[in-house]
Amino acid sequence: MENSSIQDKCSITSLLSDGSKRRDPEQLLQDIESIKLSLNQMLDLLRTTPDFHSEDLNDELSIIMERLIDVQSQQTDLLEEHRDYFIDVDAQARKLLLLVKEAKFLNDETNRFLRHLSSTSDSDSMLFKIVTQDMMNKNGSFIGKRKRLERSKVAVLEQWYSKNCDRPYLSDSMLLSLMGETGLSKIQIKNWLSNKRRKERGGLVSNELCDLLDESSP
């Protein structure tokens, strides 16, 4: 599309150049040298500026191509020794036009890849957090910030504990019953009872012994 636009402009200029004022060979040579200088400057810009504006370069190239066509319309007025020079400059301009097109394509593809990489990285990070949190919740090893149990649920557990203080250990049926009454999970109930037993025992037995008793309990 960009090349087509440039060619359109060049075609219009070509039509208009027929009526332009003819220049002598020396003036034509100066025009060619000026075009050569502009091409070299654009080439240096491409080499030293990774993030260039292809639209600006295309506009400049369009102007250069118009100037070349203008010179070409009077090519017969060039001295013989200058015609090969003009052909070389014209070829350089067309190569640079192709180079700008390729550079724009690579620049666009690089930016597209970086955007895709960034969005993929963000998605993977979010997915990792969700999966990790879900696994921790299921294992019961971590549930966000530790929250206090509701008073009504603690009251049910306290009532059960007071009735079974002589042997405050849960059977499977008792555990299921408390889960139904409180809506708490198996881990939450067991943790609460374990903490309760430690508090009740106070300093009479060590924590290590409490853990041993907990493990040996049904």
JSON list of C-alpha atoms in Angstrom, two decimals:
[
{"chain": "A", "resi": 1, "resn": "MET", "atom": "CA", "xyz": [0.00, 0.00, 0.00]},
{"chain": "A", "resi": 2, "resn": "GLU", "atom": "CA", "xyz": [2.83, 2.40, 0.91]},
{"chain": "A", "resi": 3, "resn": "ASN", "atom": "CA", "xyz": [4.76, 1.60, -2.28]},
{"chain": "A", "resi": 4, "resn": "SER", "atom": "CA", "xyz": [1.60, 2.11, -4.31]},
{"chain": "A", "resi": 5, "resn": "SER", "atom": "CA", "xyz": [1.11, 5.53, -2.75]},
{"chain": "A", "resi": 6, "resn": "ILE", "atom": "CA", "xyz": [4.67, 6.50, -3.59]},
{"chain": "A", "resi": 7, "resn": "GLN", "atom": "CA", "xyz": [4.30, 5.28, -7.16]},
{"chain": "A", "resi": 8, "resn": "ASP", "atom": "CA", "xyz": [1.09, 7.29, -7.54]},
{"chain": "A", "resi": 9, "resn": "LYS", "atom": "CA", "xyz": [2.86, 10.44, -6.41]},
{"chain": "A", "resi": 10, "resn": "CYS", "atom": "CA", "xyz": [5.73, 9.69, -8.74]},
{"chain": "A", "resi": 11, "resn": "SER", "atom": "CA", "xyz": [3.36, 9.21, -11.68]},
{"chain": "A", "resi": 12, "resn": "ILE", "atom": "CA", "xyz": [1.74, 12.59, -11.07]},
{"chain": "A", "resi": 13, "resn": "THR", "atom": "CA", "xyz": [5.12, 14.24, -10.79]},
{"chain": "A", "resi": 14, "resn": "SER", "atom": "CA", "xyz": [6.22, 12.54, -13.99]},
{"chain": "A", "resi": 15, "resn": "LEU", "atom": "CA", "xyz": [3.28, 14.07, -15.86]},
{"chain": "A", "resi": 16, "resn": "LEU", "atom": "CA", "xyz": [3.96, 17.52, -14.46]},
{"chain": "A", "resi": 17, "resn": "SER", "atom": "CA", "xyz": [7.68, 17.38, -15.09]},
{"chain": "A", "resi": 18, "resn": "ASP", "atom": "CA", "xyz": [7.21, 17.53, -18.86]},
{"chain": "A", "resi": 19, "resn": "GLY", "atom": "CA", "xyz": [6.40, 21.19, -18.58]},
{"chain": "A", "resi": 20, "resn": "SER", "atom": "CA", "xyz": [9.08, 21.97, -16.00]},
{"chain": "A", "resi": 21, "resn": "LYS", "atom": "CA", "xyz": [11.97, 24.26, -16.80]},
{"chain": "A", "resi": 22, "resn": "ARG", "atom": "CA", "xyz": [14.85, 22.42, -18.38]},
{"chain": "A", "resi": 23, "resn": "ARG", "atom": "CA", "xyz": [18.21, 22.58, -16.63]},
{"chain": "A", "resi": 24, "resn": "ASP", "atom": "CA", "xyz": [21.71, 22.44, -17.96]},
{"chain": "A", "resi": 25, "resn": "PRO", "atom": "CA", "xyz": [23.90, 19.36, -17.32]},
{"chain": "A", "resi": 26, "resn": "GLU", "atom": "CA", "xyz": [25.68, 21.00, -14.40]},
{"chain": "A", "resi": 27, "resn": "GLN", "atom": "CA", "xyz": [22.39, 21.74, -12.61]},
{"chain": "A", "resi": 28, "resn": "LEU", "atom": "CA", "xyz": [21.20, 18.18, -13.20]},
{"chain": "A", "resi": 29, "resn": "LEU", "atom": "CA", "xyz": [24.43, 16.82, -11.70]},
{"chain": "A", "resi": 30, "resn": "GLN", "atom": "CA", "xyz": [23.96, 19.02, -8.63]},
{"chain": "A", "resi": 31, "resn": "ASP", "atom": "CA", "xyz": [20.43, 17.63, -8.24]},
{"chain": "A", "resi": 32, "resn": "ILE", "atom": "CA", "xyz": [21.74, 14.06, -8.44]},
{"chain": "A", "resi": 33, "resn": "GLU", "atom": "CA", "xyz": [24.45, 14.78, -5.84]},
{"chain": "A", "resi": 34, "resn": "SER", "atom": "CA", "xyz": [21.84, 16.35, -3.55]},
{"chain": "A", "resi": 35, "resn": "ILE", "atom": "CA", "xyz": [19.65, 13.26, -3.90]},
{"chain": "A", "resi": 36, "resn": "LYS", "atom": "CA", "xyz": [22.68, 11.04, -3.18]},
{"chain": "A", "resi": 37, "resn": "LEU", "atom": "CA", "xyz": [23.37, 12.99, 0.02]},
{"chain": "A", "resi": 38, "resn": "SER", "atom": "CA", "xyz": [19.74, 12.63, 1.17]},
{"chain": "A", "resi": 39, "resn": "LEU", "atom": "CA", "xyz": [19.85, 8.87, 0.55]},
{"chain": "A", "resi": 40, "resn": "ASN", "atom": "CA", "xyz": [23.06, 8.52, 2.59]},
{"chain": "A", "resi": 41, "resn": "GLN", "atom": "CA", "xyz": [21.52, 10.47, 5.46]},
{"chain": "A", "resi": 42, "resn": "MET", "atom": "CA", "xyz": [18.46, 8.21, 5.46]},
{"chain": "A", "resi": 43, "resn": "LEU", "atom": "CA", "xyz": [20.66, 5.12, 5.40]},
{"chain": "A", "resi": 44, "resn": "ASP", "atom": "CA", "xyz": [22.60, 6.40, 8.42]},
{"chain": "A", "resi": 45, "resn": "LEU", "atom": "CA", "xyz": [19.30, 7.01, 10.19]},
{"chain": "A", "resi": 46, "resn": "LEU", "atom": "CA", "xyz": [18.24, 3.42, 9.60]},
{"chain": "A", "resi": 47, "resn": "ARG", "atom": "CA", "xyz": [21.55, 2.13, 10.93]},
{"chain": "A", "resi": 48, "resn": "THR", "atom": "CA", "xyz": [21.58, 4.23, 14.11]},
{"chain": "A", "resi": 49, "resn": "THR", "atom": "CA", "xyz": [17.89, 4.50, 15.02]},
{"chain": "A", "resi": 50, "resn": "PRO", "atom": "CA", "xyz": [16.22, 1.17, 15.95]},
{"chain": "A", "resi": 51, "resn": "ASP", "atom": "CA", "xyz": [12.82, 2.74, 16.64]},
{"chain": "A", "resi": 52, "resn": "PHE", "atom": "CA", "xyz": [12.22, 4.85, 13.57]},
{"chain": "A", "resi": 53, "resn": "HIS", "atom": "CA", "xyz": [9.01, 6.26, 12.15]},
{"chain": "A", "resi": 54, "resn": "SER", "atom": "CA", "xyz": [8.51, 4.48, 8.85]},
{"chain": "A", "resi": 55, "resn": "GLU", "atom": "CA", "xyz": [5.82, 6.97, 7.77]},
{"chain": "A", "resi": 56, "resn": "ASP", "atom": "CA", "xyz": [8.30, 9.85, 7.95]},
{"chain": "A", "resi": 57, "resn": "LEU", "atom": "CA", "xyz": [10.91, 7.90, 6.01]},
{"chain": "A", "resi": 58, "resn": "ASN", "atom": "CA", "xyz": [8.36, 6.94, 3.38]},
{"chain": "A", "resi": 59, "resn": "ASP", "atom": "CA", "xyz": [7.39, 10.58, 2.94]},
{"chain": "A", "resi": 60, "resn": "GLU", "atom": "CA", "xyz": [11.03, 11.55, 2.47]},
{"chain": "A", "resi": 61, "resn": "LEU", "atom": "CA", "xyz": [11.61, 8.69, 0.06]},
{"chain": "A", "resi": 62, "resn": "SER", "atom": "CA", "xyz": [8.54, 9.73, -1.90]},
{"chain": "A", "resi": 63, "resn": "ILE", "atom": "CA", "xyz": [10.01, 13.19, -2.35]},
{"chain": "A", "resi": 64, "resn": "ILE", "atom": "CA", "xyz": [13.36, 11.71, -3.40]},
{"chain": "A", "resi": 65, "resn": "MET", "atom": "CA", "xyz": [11.68, 9.46, -5.97]},
{"chain": "A", "resi": 66, "resn": "GLU", "atom": "CA", "xyz": [9.84, 12.47, -7.39]},
{"chain": "A", "resi": 67, "resn": "ARG", "atom": "CA", "xyz": [13.14, 14.31, -7.74]},
{"chain": "A", "resi": 68, "resn": "LEU", "atom": "CA", "xyz": [14.71, 11.30, -9.44]},
{"chain": "A", "resi": 69, "resn": "ILE", "atom": "CA", "xyz": [11.86, 11.06, -11.94]},
{"chain": "A", "resi": 70, "resn": "ASP", "atom": "CA", "xyz": [12.23, 14.76, -12.62]},
{"chain": "A", "resi": 71, "resn": "VAL", "atom": "CA", "xyz": [15.92, 14.26, -13.39]},
{"chain": "A", "resi": 72, "resn": "GLN", "atom": "CA", "xyz": [15.12, 11.17, -15.44]},
{"chain": "A", "resi": 73, "resn": "SER", "atom": "CA", "xyz": [12.79, 13.21, -17.63]},
{"chain": "A", "resi": 74, "resn": "GLN", "atom": "CA", "xyz": [15.84, 15.25, -18.66]},
{"chain": "A", "resi": 75, "resn": "GLN", "atom": "CA", "xyz": [18.32, 12.38, -18.63]},
{"chain": "A", "resi": 76, "resn": "THR", "atom": "CA", "xyz": [19.19, 13.02, -22.26]},
{"chain": "A", "resi": 77, "resn": "ASP", "atom": "CA", "xyz": [20.60, 16.39, -21.21]},
{"chain": "A", "resi": 78, "resn": "LEU", "atom": "CA", "xyz": [23.10, 14.71, -18.87]},
{"chain": "A", "resi": 79, "resn": "LEU", "atom": "CA", "xyz": [26.66, 14.38, -19.96]},
{"chain": "A", "resi": 80, "resn": "GLU", "atom": "CA", "xyz": [27.62, 10.85, -20.92]},
{"chain": "A", "resi": 81, "resn": "GLU", "atom": "CA", "xyz": [29.95, 10.46, -17.91]},
{"chain": "A", "resi": 82, "resn": "HIS", "atom": "CA", "xyz": [27.11, 11.46, -15.54]},
{"chain": "A", "resi": 83, "resn": "ARG", "atom": "CA", "xyz": [24.47, 9.04, -16.77]},
{"chain": "A", "resi": 84, "resn": "ASP", "atom": "CA", "xyz": [25.97, 5.98, -15.06]},
{"chain": "A", "resi": 85, "resn": "TYR", "atom": "CA", "xyz": [26.16, 8.01, -11.84]},
{"chain": "A", "resi": 86, "resn": "PHE", "atom": "CA", "xyz": [22.46, 8.81, -12.13]},
{"chain": "A", "resi": 87, "resn": "ILE", "atom": "CA", "xyz": [21.63, 5.12, -12.73]},
{"chain": "A", "resi": 88, "resn": "ASP", "atom": "CA", "xyz": [23.57, 4.14, -9.57]},
{"chain": "A", "resi": 89, "resn": "VAL", "atom": "CA", "xyz": [21.76, 6.75, -7.45]},
{"chain": "A", "resi": 90, "resn": "ASP", "atom": "CA", "xyz": [18.40, 5.66, -8.83]},
{"chain": "A", "resi": 91, "resn": "ALA", "atom": "CA", "xyz": [19.20, 2.01, -7.96]},
{"chain": "A", "resi": 92, "resn": "GLN", "atom": "CA", "xyz": [20.28, 3.04, -4.46]},
{"chain": "A", "resi": 93, "resn": "ALA", "atom": "CA", "xyz": [16.97, 4.86, -3.93]},
{"chain": "A", "resi": 94, "resn": "ARG", "atom": "CA", "xyz": [14.95, 1.81, -4.95]},
{"chain": "A", "resi": 95, "resn": "LYS", "atom": "CA", "xyz": [17.00, -0.47, -2.70]},
{"chain": "A", "resi": 96, "resn": "LEU", "atom": "CA", "xyz": [16.52, 1.91, 0.20]},
{"chain": "A", "resi": 97, "resn": "LEU", "atom": "CA", "xyz": [12.78, 1.93, -0.46]},
{"chain": "A", "resi": 98, "resn": "LEU", "atom": "CA", "xyz": [12.77, -1.87, -0.15]},
{"chain": "A", "resi": 99, "resn": "LEU", "atom": "CA", "xyz": [14.96, -1.70, 2.96]},
{"chain": "A", "resi": 100, "resn": "VAL", "atom": "CA", "xyz": [12.55, 0.69, 4.69]},
{"chain": "A", "resi": 101, "resn": "LYS", "atom": "CA", "xyz": [9.68, -1.63, 3.90]},
{"chain": "A", "resi": 102, "resn": "GLU", "atom": "CA", "xyz": [11.53, -4.64, 5.35]},
{"chain": "A", "resi": 103, "resn": "ALA", "atom": "CA", "xyz": [12.67, -2.68, 8.42]},
{"chain": "A", "resi": 104, "resn": "LYS", "atom": "CA", "xyz": [9.09, -1.58, 9.10]},
{"chain": "A", "resi": 105, "resn": "PHE", "atom": "CA", "xyz": [7.89, -5.18, 8.83]},
{"chain": "A", "resi": 106, "resn": "LEU", "atom": "CA", "xyz": [10.54, -6.42, 11.27]},
{"chain": "A", "resi": 107, "resn": "ASN", "atom": "CA", "xyz": [9.83, -3.56, 13.67]},
{"chain": "A", "resi": 108, "resn": "ASP", "atom": "CA", "xyz": [6.09, -4.28, 13.63]},
{"chain": "A", "resi": 109, "resn": "GLU", "atom": "CA", "xyz": [6.68, -8.02, 14.12]},
{"chain": "A", "resi": 110, "resn": "THR", "atom": "CA", "xyz": [9.03, -7.37, 17.05]},
{"chain": "A", "resi": 111, "resn": "ASN", "atom": "CA", "xyz": [6.52, -5.10, 18.78]},
{"chain": "A", "resi": 112, "resn": "ARG", "atom": "CA", "xyz": [3.73, -7.61, 18.16]},
{"chain": "A", "resi": 113, "resn": "PHE", "atom": "CA", "xyz": [5.84, -10.42, 19.66]},
{"chain": "A", "resi": 114, "resn": "LEU", "atom": "CA", "xyz": [6.75, -8.35, 22.73]},
{"chain": "A", "resi": 115, "resn": "ARG", "atom": "CA", "xyz": [3.09, -7.49, 23.36]},
{"chain": "A", "resi": 116, "resn": "HIS", "atom": "CA", "xyz": [2.16, -11.17, 23.03]},
{"chain": "A", "resi": 117, "resn": "LEU", "atom": "CA", "xyz": [5.00, -12.17, 25.37]},
{"chain": "A", "resi": 118, "resn": "SER", "atom": "CA", "xyz": [3.92, -9.61, 27.96]},
{"chain": "A", "resi": 119, "resn": "SER", "atom": "CA", "xyz": [0.25, -10.67, 27.89]},
{"chain": "A", "resi": 120, "resn": "THR", "atom": "CA", "xyz": [1.22, -14.38, 28.06]},
{"chain": "A", "resi": 121, "resn": "SER", "atom": "CA", "xyz": [3.52, -13.72, 31.02]},
{"chain": "A", "resi": 122, "resn": "ASP", "atom": "CA", "xyz": [0.76, -11.87, 32.90]},
{"chain": "A", "resi": 123, "resn": "SER", "atom": "CA", "xyz": [-1.73, -14.68, 32.20]},
{"chain": "A", "resi": 124, "resn": "ASP", "atom": "CA", "xyz": [0.70, -17.38, 33.31]},
{"chain": "A", "resi": 125, "resn": "SER", "atom": "CA", "xyz": [1.46, -15.49, 36.51]},
{"chain": "A", "resi": 126, "resn": "MET", "atom": "CA", "xyz": [-2.24, -15.10, 37.31]},
{"chain": "A", "resi": 127, "resn": "LEU", "atom": "CA", "xyz": [-2.92, -18.76, 36.52]},
{"chain": "A", "resi": 128, "resn": "PHE", "atom": "CA", "xyz": [-0.06, -19.84, 38.79]},
{"chain": "A", "resi": 129, "resn": "LYS", "atom": "CA", "xyz": [-1.46, -17.79, 41.68]},
{"chain": "A", "resi": 130, "resn": "ILE", "atom": "CA", "xyz": [-4.96, -19.19, 41.20]},
{"chain": "A", "resi": 131, "resn": "VAL", "atom": "CA", "xyz": [-3.82, -22.82, 40.98]},
{"chain": "A", "resi": 132, "resn": "THR", "atom": "CA", "xyz": [-1.41, -22.48, 43.91]},
{"chain": "A", "resi": 133, "resn": "GLN", "atom": "CA", "xyz": [-4.06, -20.85, 46.09]},
{"chain": "A", "resi": 134, "resn": "ASP", "atom": "CA", "xyz": [-6.58, -23.54, 45.16]},
{"chain": "A", "resi": 135, "resn": "MET", "atom": "CA", "xyz": [-4.13, -26.33, 46.02]},
{"chain": "A", "resi": 136, "resn": "MET", "atom": "CA", "xyz": [-3.30, -24.76, 49.38]},
{"chain": "A", "resi": 137, "resn": "ASN", "atom": "CA", "xyz": [-6.96, -24.37, 50.24]},
{"chain": "A", "resi": 138, "resn": "LYS", "atom": "CA", "xyz": [-7.71, -27.99, 49.35]},
{"chain": "A", "resi": 139, "resn": "ASN", "atom": "CA", "xyz": [-4.77, -29.26, 51.41]},
{"chain": "A", "resi": 140, "resn": "GLY", "atom": "CA", "xyz": [-5.84, -27.13, 54.33]},
{"chain": "A", "resi": 141, "resn": "SER", "atom": "CA", "xyz": [-2.29, -25.89, 54.83]},
{"chain": "A", "resi": 142, "resn": "PHE", "atom": "CA", "xyz": [-3.14, -22.30, 54.04]},
{"chain": "A", "resi": 143, "resn": "ILE", "atom": "CA", "xyz": [-6.39, -20.38, 53.81]},
{"chain": "A", "resi": 144, "resn": "GLY", "atom": "CA", "xyz": [-5.57, -16.76, 53.11]},
{"chain": "A", "resi": 145, "resn": "LYS", "atom": "CA", "xyz": [-5.18, -14.78, 56.31]},
{"chain": "A", "resi": 146, "resn": "ARG", "atom": "CA", "xyz": [-6.16, -16.84, 59.34]},
{"chain": "A", "resi": 147, "resn": "LYS", "atom": "CA", "xyz": [-9.69, -15.88, 60.37]},
{"chain": "A", "resi": 148, "resn": "ARG", "atom": "CA", "xyz": [-11.46, -16.43, 63.67]},
{"chain": "A", "resi": 149, "resn": "LEU", "atom": "CA", "xyz": [-14.31, -18.90, 63.64]},
{"chain": "A", "resi": 150, "resn": "GLU", "atom": "CA", "xyz": [-17.81, -17.55, 64.11]},
{"chain": "A", "resi": 151, "resn": "ARG", "atom": "CA", "xyz": [-18.99, -17.43, 67.72]},
{"chain": "A", "resi": 152, "resn": "SER", "atom": "CA", "xyz": [-22.00, -19.62, 67.06]},
{"chain": "A", "resi": 153, "resn": "LYS", "atom": "CA", "xyz": [-19.78, -22.34, 65.61]},
{"chain": "A", "resi": 154, "resn": "VAL", "atom": "CA", "xyz": [-17.27, -22.04, 68.44]},
{"chain": "A", "resi": 155, "resn": "ALA", "atom": "CA", "xyz": [-20.16, -22.40, 70.90]},
{"chain": "A", "resi": 156, "resn": "VAL", "atom": "CA", "xyz": [-21.10, -25.75, 69.35]},
{"chain": "A", "resi": 157, "resn": "LEU", "atom": "CA", "xyz": [-17.51, -26.94, 69.62]},
{"chain": "A", "resi": 158, "resn": "GLU", "atom": "CA", "xyz": [-17.23, -25.68, 73.21]},
{"chain": "A", "resi": 159, "resn": "GLN", "atom": "CA", "xyz": [-20.41, -27.52, 74.11]},
{"chain": "A", "resi": 160, "resn": "TRP", "atom": "CA", "xyz": [-19.10, -30.75, 72.62]},
{"chain": "A", "resi": 161, "resn": "TYR", "atom": "CA", "xyz": [-15.78, -30.32, 74.41]},
{"chain": "A", "resi": 162, "resn": "SER", "atom": "CA", "xyz": [-17.41, -29.76, 77.81]},
{"chain": "A", "resi": 163, "resn": "LYS", "atom": "CA", "xyz": [-19.41, -32.98, 77.39]},
{"chain": "A", "resi": 164, "resn": "ASN", "atom": "CA", "xyz": [-16.33, -34.94, 76.37]},
{"chain": "A", "resi": 165, "resn": "CYS", "atom": "CA", "xyz": [-13.63, -33.24, 78.44]},
{"chain": "A", "resi": 166, "resn": "ASP", "atom": "CA", "xyz": [-12.55, -36.56, 79.99]},
{"chain": "A", "resi": 167, "resn": "ARG", "atom": "CA", "xyz": [-11.62, -37.85, 76.55]},
{"chain": "A", "resi": 168, "resn": "PRO", "atom": "CA", "xyz": [-11.84, -34.98, 74.06]},
{"chain": "A", "resi": 169, "resn": "TYR", "atom": "CA", "xyz": [-11.04, -36.99, 70.96]},
{"chain": "A", "resi": 170, "resn": "LEU", "atom": "CA", "xyz": [-13.26, -37.33, 67.95]},
{"chain": "A", "resi": 171, "resn": "SER", "atom": "CA", "xyz": [-14.58, -40.50, 66.45]},
{"chain": "A", "resi": 172, "resn": "ASP", "atom": "CA", "xyz": [-15.48, -40.47, 62.77]},
{"chain": "A", "resi": 173, "resn": "SER", "atom": "CA", "xyz": [-19.17, -40.23, 63.57]},
{"chain": "A", "resi": 174, "resn": "MET", "atom": "CA", "xyz": [-18.60, -37.35, 66.01]},
{"chain": "A", "resi": 175, "resn": "LEU", "atom": "CA", "xyz": [-16.53, -35.51, 63.45]},
{"chain": "A", "resi": 176, "resn": "LEU", "atom": "CA", "xyz": [-19.21, -35.88, 60.80]},
{"chain": "A", "resi": 177, "resn": "SER", "atom": "CA", "xyz": [-21.85, -34.70, 63.27]},
{"chain": "A", "resi": 178, "resn": "LEU", "atom": "CA", "xyz": [-19.86, -31.56, 64.17]},
{"chain": "A", "resi": 179, "resn": "MET", "atom": "CA", "xyz": [-19.21, -30.84, 60.51]},
{"chain": "A", "resi": 180, "resn": "GLY", "atom": "CA", "xyz": [-22.95, -30.97, 59.88]},
{"chain": "A", "resi": 181, "resn": "GLU", "atom": "CA", "xyz": [-23.79, -28.73, 62.85]},
{"chain": "A", "resi": 182, "resn": "THR", "atom": "CA", "xyz": [-21.11, -26.10, 62.28]},
{"chain": "A", "resi": 183, "resn": "GLY", "atom": "CA", "xyz": [-20.50, -26.18, 58.54]},
{"chain": "A", "resi": 184, "resn": "LEU", "atom": "CA", "xyz": [-16.78, -26.24, 59.29]},
{"chain": "A", "resi": 185, "resn": "SER", "atom": "CA", "xyz": [-14.28, -28.45, 57.49]},
{"chain": "A", "resi": 186, "resn": "LYS", "atom": "CA", "xyz": [-12.62, -31.50, 58.98]},
{"chain": "A", "resi": 187, "resn": "ILE", "atom": "CA", "xyz": [-9.30, -29.62, 59.25]},
{"chain": "A", "resi": 188, "resn": "GLN", "atom": "CA", "xyz": [-10.87, -26.62, 60.98]},
{"chain": "A", "resi": 189, "resn": "ILE", "atom": "CA", "xyz": [-12.58, -28.76, 63.62]},
{"chain": "A", "resi": 190, "resn": "LYS", "atom": "CA", "xyz": [-9.50, -30.87, 64.32]},
{"chain": "A", "resi": 191, "resn": "ASN", "atom": "CA", "xyz": [-7.29, -27.79, 64.59]},
{"chain": "A", "resi": 192, "resn": "TRP", "atom": "CA", "xyz": [-9.70, -26.12, 66.98]},
{"chain": "A", "resi": 193, "resn": "LEU", "atom": "CA", "xyz": [-9.86, -29.20, 69.22]},
{"chain": "A", "resi": 194, "resn": "SER", "atom": "CA", "xyz": [-6.10, -29.62, 69.17]},
{"chain": "A", "resi": 195, "resn": "ASN", "atom": "CA", "xyz": [-5.60, -26.01, 70.26]},
{"chain": "A", "resi": 196, "resn": "LYS", "atom": "CA", "xyz": [-8.31, -26.39, 72.88]},
{"chain": "A", "resi": 197, "resn": "ARG", "atom": "CA", "xyz": [-6.64, -29.46, 74.39]},
{"chain": "A", "resi": 198, "resn": "ARG", "atom": "CA", "xyz": [-3.31, -27.68, 74.59]},
{"chain": "A", "resi": 199, "resn": "LYS", "atom": "CA", "xyz": [-4.87, -24.72, 76.40]},
{"chain": "A", "resi": 200, "resn": "GLU", "atom": "CA", "xyz": [-6.70, -26.99, 78.85]},
{"chain": "A", "resi": 201, "resn": "ARG", "atom": "CA", "xyz": [-3.59, -29.00, 79.64]},
{"chain": "A", "resi": 202, "resn": "GLY", "atom": "CA", "xyz": [-1.62, -25.84, 80.22]},
{"chain": "A", "resi": 203, "resn": "GLY", "atom": "CA", "xyz": [1.91, -26.48, 81.43]},
{"chain": "A", "resi": 204, "resn": "LEU", "atom": "CA", "xyz": [1.25, -30.02, 82.65]},
{"chain": "A", "resi": 205, "resn": "VAL", "atom": "CA", "xyz": [2.58, -31.66, 79.51]},
{"chain": "A", "resi": 206, "resn": "SER", "atom": "CA", "xyz": [4.88, -30.52, 76.75]},
{"chain": "A", "resi": 207, "resn": "ASN", "atom": "CA", "xyz": [3.75, -29.65, 73.26]},
{"chain": "A", "resi": 208, "resn": "GLU", "atom": "CA", "xyz": [5.71, -32.63, 71.94]},
{"chain": "A", "resi": 209, "resn": "LEU", "atom": "CA", "xyz": [3.71, -34.96, 74.17]},
{"chain": "A", "resi": 210, "resn": "CYS", "atom": "CA", "xyz": [0.46, -33.28, 73.10]},
{"chain": "A", "resi": 211, "resn": "ASP", "atom": "CA", "xyz": [1.35, -33.91, 69.49]},
{"chain": "A", "resi": 212, "resn": "LEU", "atom": "CA", "xyz": [2.11, -37.52, 70.30]},
{"chain": "A", "resi": 213, "resn": "LEU", "atom": "CA", "xyz": [-1.23, -37.89, 72.07]},
{"chain": "A", "resi": 214, "resn": "ASP", "atom": "CA", "xyz": [-3.02, -36.28, 69.14]},
{"chain": "A", "resi": 215, "resn": "GLU", "atom": "CA", "xyz": [-1.40, -38.66, 66.68]},
{"chain": "A", "resi": 216, "resn": "SER", "atom": "CA", "xyz": [-2.28, -41.71, 68.77]},
{"chain": "A", "resi": 217, "resn": "SER", "atom": "CA", "xyz": [-5.88, -40.63, 69.29]},
{"chain": "A", "resi": 218, "resn": "PRO", "atom": "CA", "xyz": [-8.64, -42.21, 67.12]}
]
